[in-house]
Amino acid sequence: AKRTLAAPSRALADALGEEWAAQVDVIDPARMPLTRLANTVIDAVADAAAPVAEEVVKYLASDLLCYRAGGPQGLIERQMQAWDPVLAWARDEKHARFVLAEGVVHVAQPPSAIAAAAALIPRDAWRLGAVHAITTLTGSALLALAVAHRALGADSAWTAAHVDEDWNLAQWGDDPLVRERRAYHEAEMRAAALVLELV
């Protein structure tokens, strides 16, 4: 949109500058996740905050953390360890009580839970863009909001988002293509978490 690449804080501007300084012979956008997110925020989110926030709300209606495996027991326990603390934070501190389901059959969430969690979605373009990015990368608006409100670290959120995938990799063996895709997305996640930290 031919807008100026400008950050809302000096710390974030410095981080963007470091990303540009790391480009030596060629400018490789694939290795510049923070700049890609900044461009998205400046060119798209800034003009469409309400629709972007609504997309995050849609994830709350079918959040990853609410759909649990029926087995095996090891996977059930891993999901509980990674996901229950986030649901407890939403319930106990933010009054958003979500309903759990076994399997992938949709379960309707209480409107009060969705409304309480939706109230936590940032409205400023930079933080909203970061929350939206984490939501889409993890499949969980609750994880994104927990990171945004410092109830969960980015590392823990990333691990929580991949409980099922890690279980499958452990059972069936490593997949280099999965690892490559995941590394790319993890860089995007870390860029979004950095925005939340520095804005």
Short mmCIF file of C-alpha atoms in Angstrom, two decimals:
data_model
loop_
_atom_site.label_atom_id
_atom_site.label_comp_id
_atom_site.label_asym_id
_atom_site.label_seq_id
_atom_site.Cartn_x
_atom_site.Cartn_y
_atom_site.Cartn_z
CA ALA A 1 0.00 0.00 0.00
CA LYS A 2 3.10 2.22 -0.23
CA ARG A 3 2.94 3.10 3.44
CA THR A 4 5.96 3.86 5.58
CA LEU A 5 7.45 0.93 7.46
CA ALA A 6 7.27 2.46 10.93
CA ALA A 7 6.98 0.81 14.33
CA PRO A 8 5.11 2.07 17.40
CA SER A 9 8.12 1.62 19.70
CA ARG A 10 11.86 2.13 19.41
CA ALA A 11 12.53 -1.43 20.61
CA LEU A 12 10.38 -2.88 17.84
CA ALA A 13 11.95 -0.56 15.27
CA ASP A 14 15.38 -1.78 16.38
CA ALA A 15 14.27 -5.40 16.01
CA LEU A 16 13.04 -4.67 12.49
CA GLY A 17 16.34 -2.97 11.73
CA GLU A 18 18.27 -6.01 12.92
CA GLU A 19 16.23 -8.22 10.62
CA TRP A 20 17.06 -5.98 7.66
CA ALA A 21 20.73 -5.81 8.65
CA ALA A 22 20.91 -9.60 8.52
CA GLN A 23 20.10 -9.52 4.78
CA VAL A 24 23.49 -9.55 3.10
CA ASP A 25 23.64 -10.44 -0.58
CA VAL A 26 19.91 -10.61 -1.29
CA ILE A 27 16.79 -9.54 0.55
CA ASP A 28 14.99 -12.77 1.40
CA PRO A 29 11.46 -12.09 2.71
CA ALA A 30 11.19 -15.73 3.80
CA ARG A 31 13.84 -14.98 6.43
CA MET A 32 12.15 -11.78 7.62
CA PRO A 33 9.08 -12.84 9.61
CA LEU A 34 8.95 -9.66 11.66
CA THR A 35 8.97 -7.48 8.55
CA ARG A 36 6.27 -9.63 6.95
CA LEU A 37 4.08 -9.22 10.03
CA ALA A 38 4.78 -5.49 10.14
CA ASN A 39 3.73 -5.14 6.50
CA THR A 40 0.52 -7.05 7.22
CA VAL A 41 -0.28 -4.86 10.21
CA ILE A 42 0.46 -1.60 8.39
CA ASP A 43 -1.20 -2.48 5.08
CA ALA A 44 -4.13 -4.63 6.20
CA VAL A 45 -4.90 -4.84 9.92
CA ALA A 46 -4.75 -1.07 10.44
CA ASP A 47 -7.70 -0.62 8.08
CA ALA A 48 -9.69 -3.67 9.16
CA ALA A 49 -9.34 -4.07 12.92
CA ALA A 50 -12.96 -5.13 13.49
CA PRO A 51 -13.00 -7.93 10.87
CA VAL A 52 -9.61 -9.19 12.05
CA ALA A 53 -10.80 -9.27 15.67
CA GLU A 54 -13.92 -11.12 14.53
CA GLU A 55 -11.75 -13.79 12.92
CA VAL A 56 -10.09 -14.37 16.30
CA VAL A 57 -13.54 -14.63 17.91
CA LYS A 58 -14.45 -17.35 15.40
CA TYR A 59 -11.53 -19.43 16.66
CA LEU A 60 -12.87 -19.10 20.20
CA ALA A 61 -16.01 -20.90 19.09
CA SER A 62 -13.99 -23.98 18.10
CA ASP A 63 -10.70 -23.55 19.91
CA LEU A 64 -8.09 -26.31 19.67
CA LEU A 65 -7.83 -26.57 23.45
CA CYS A 66 -11.47 -27.64 23.78
CA TYR A 67 -11.19 -30.78 21.63
CA ARG A 68 -9.59 -33.68 23.46
CA ALA A 69 -8.41 -37.08 22.37
CA GLY A 70 -10.27 -40.13 23.65
CA GLY A 71 -6.99 -42.06 23.75
CA PRO A 72 -4.33 -43.22 24.08
CA GLN A 73 -3.76 -42.27 27.69
CA GLY A 74 -0.35 -40.74 27.03
CA LEU A 75 -1.82 -38.25 24.58
CA ILE A 76 -4.71 -37.46 26.90
CA GLU A 77 -2.25 -36.63 29.67
CA ARG A 78 -0.09 -34.46 27.42
CA GLN A 79 -3.11 -32.48 26.30
CA MET A 80 -4.19 -31.99 29.91
CA GLN A 81 -0.71 -30.82 30.97
CA ALA A 82 -0.35 -28.36 28.11
CA TRP A 83 -3.91 -27.11 27.74
CA ASP A 84 -5.63 -27.24 31.13
CA PRO A 85 -3.58 -24.39 32.66
CA VAL A 86 -4.63 -22.04 29.84
CA LEU A 87 -8.29 -23.00 30.24
CA ALA A 88 -7.96 -22.53 34.01
CA TRP A 89 -6.48 -19.05 33.45
CA ALA A 90 -9.38 -18.14 31.15
CA ARG A 91 -11.91 -19.54 33.63
CA ASP A 92 -10.49 -18.35 36.95
CA GLU A 93 -8.99 -14.99 36.00
CA LYS A 94 -11.07 -13.92 33.01
CA HIS A 95 -14.43 -15.59 33.75
CA ALA A 96 -14.44 -17.43 30.43
CA ARG A 97 -15.56 -21.00 31.10
CA PHE A 98 -15.18 -23.13 27.97
CA VAL A 99 -16.72 -26.57 27.42
CA LEU A 100 -14.55 -29.55 26.50
CA ALA A 101 -15.43 -32.25 23.98
CA GLU A 102 -13.91 -35.57 23.06
CA GLY A 103 -13.04 -36.02 19.41
CA VAL A 104 -13.74 -33.56 16.60
CA VAL A 105 -17.53 -33.24 16.77
CA HIS A 106 -18.36 -29.56 17.25
CA VAL A 107 -19.51 -28.48 20.69
CA ALA A 108 -21.23 -25.12 21.14
CA GLN A 109 -19.41 -22.84 23.54
CA PRO A 110 -21.37 -20.70 26.02
CA PRO A 111 -21.87 -17.18 24.62
CA SER A 112 -20.69 -15.81 27.97
CA ALA A 113 -17.35 -17.61 27.60
CA ILE A 114 -16.83 -16.33 24.09
CA ALA A 115 -17.79 -12.79 25.11
CA ALA A 116 -15.45 -12.80 28.10
CA ALA A 117 -12.53 -14.07 26.01
CA ALA A 118 -13.36 -11.74 23.12
CA ALA A 119 -13.05 -8.80 25.51
CA LEU A 120 -9.37 -9.71 25.87
CA ILE A 121 -8.61 -9.25 22.17
CA PRO A 122 -6.40 -6.17 21.68
CA ARG A 123 -7.83 -3.44 19.49
CA ASP A 124 -4.64 -1.61 18.52
CA ALA A 125 -3.45 -2.78 15.11
CA TRP A 126 -0.03 -4.10 16.12
CA ARG A 127 -1.12 -6.22 19.07
CA LEU A 128 -4.24 -7.34 17.23
CA GLY A 129 -2.16 -8.38 14.22
CA ALA A 130 0.16 -10.35 16.48
CA VAL A 131 -2.73 -12.09 18.27
CA HIS A 132 -4.34 -12.94 14.93
CA ALA A 133 -1.06 -14.38 13.66
CA ILE A 134 -0.57 -16.56 16.75
CA THR A 135 -4.19 -17.68 16.59
CA THR A 136 -3.94 -18.85 13.00
CA LEU A 137 -0.52 -20.44 13.51
CA THR A 138 -1.60 -22.42 16.57
CA GLY A 139 -5.28 -22.99 15.88
CA SER A 140 -6.06 -21.49 19.27
CA ALA A 141 -7.23 -18.00 20.13
CA LEU A 142 -6.92 -18.95 23.81
CA LEU A 143 -3.21 -19.64 23.41
CA ALA A 144 -2.77 -16.34 21.58
CA LEU A 145 -4.63 -14.39 24.25
CA ALA A 146 -2.67 -16.09 27.02
CA VAL A 147 0.57 -14.99 25.34
CA ALA A 148 -0.77 -11.47 24.79
CA HIS A 149 -1.71 -11.15 28.48
CA ARG A 150 1.55 -12.73 29.67
CA ALA A 151 -0.16 -15.75 31.19
CA LEU A 152 1.88 -18.04 28.94
CA GLY A 153 5.26 -17.78 27.28
CA ALA A 154 5.71 -18.12 23.54
CA ASP A 155 7.70 -21.35 23.94
CA SER A 156 4.97 -22.95 26.03
CA ALA A 157 2.28 -21.80 23.61
CA TRP A 158 4.16 -23.24 20.64
CA THR A 159 4.64 -26.55 22.44
CA ALA A 160 0.99 -26.64 23.47
CA ALA A 161 -0.12 -26.06 19.89
CA HIS A 162 1.82 -29.11 18.73
CA VAL A 163 0.94 -31.70 21.36
CA ASP A 164 -0.93 -33.85 18.85
CA GLU A 165 1.67 -33.45 16.12
CA ASP A 166 4.52 -34.25 18.49
CA TRP A 167 2.68 -37.34 19.69
CA ASN A 168 2.26 -38.58 16.13
CA LEU A 169 5.90 -37.89 15.28
CA ALA A 170 6.96 -39.84 18.35
CA GLN A 171 4.76 -42.77 17.35
CA TRP A 172 5.40 -42.89 13.61
CA GLY A 173 8.81 -41.31 13.17
CA ASP A 174 10.19 -37.96 12.14
CA ASP A 175 9.10 -36.20 8.95
CA PRO A 176 11.64 -33.71 7.53
CA LEU A 177 8.95 -31.87 5.54
CA VAL A 178 6.85 -31.42 8.66
CA ARG A 179 9.90 -30.14 10.54
CA GLU A 180 10.75 -27.66 7.77
CA ARG A 181 7.21 -26.29 7.62
CA ARG A 182 7.07 -26.11 11.38
CA ALA A 183 10.36 -24.18 11.63
CA TYR A 184 9.02 -21.60 9.17
CA HIS A 185 5.82 -21.18 11.16
CA GLU A 186 7.69 -21.07 14.45
CA ALA A 187 9.69 -18.09 13.19
CA GLU A 188 6.39 -16.37 12.40
CA MET A 189 5.10 -17.19 15.87
CA ARG A 190 8.22 -15.78 17.52
CA ALA A 191 7.90 -12.59 15.48
CA ALA A 192 4.31 -12.16 16.66
CA ALA A 193 5.30 -12.82 20.27
CA LEU A 194 8.09 -10.26 19.93
CA VAL A 195 5.58 -7.65 18.75
CA LEU A 196 3.43 -8.35 21.81
CA GLU A 197 6.49 -7.94 24.02
CA LEU A 198 7.83 -4.75 22.44
CA VAL A 199 4.69 -2.75 21.62
#
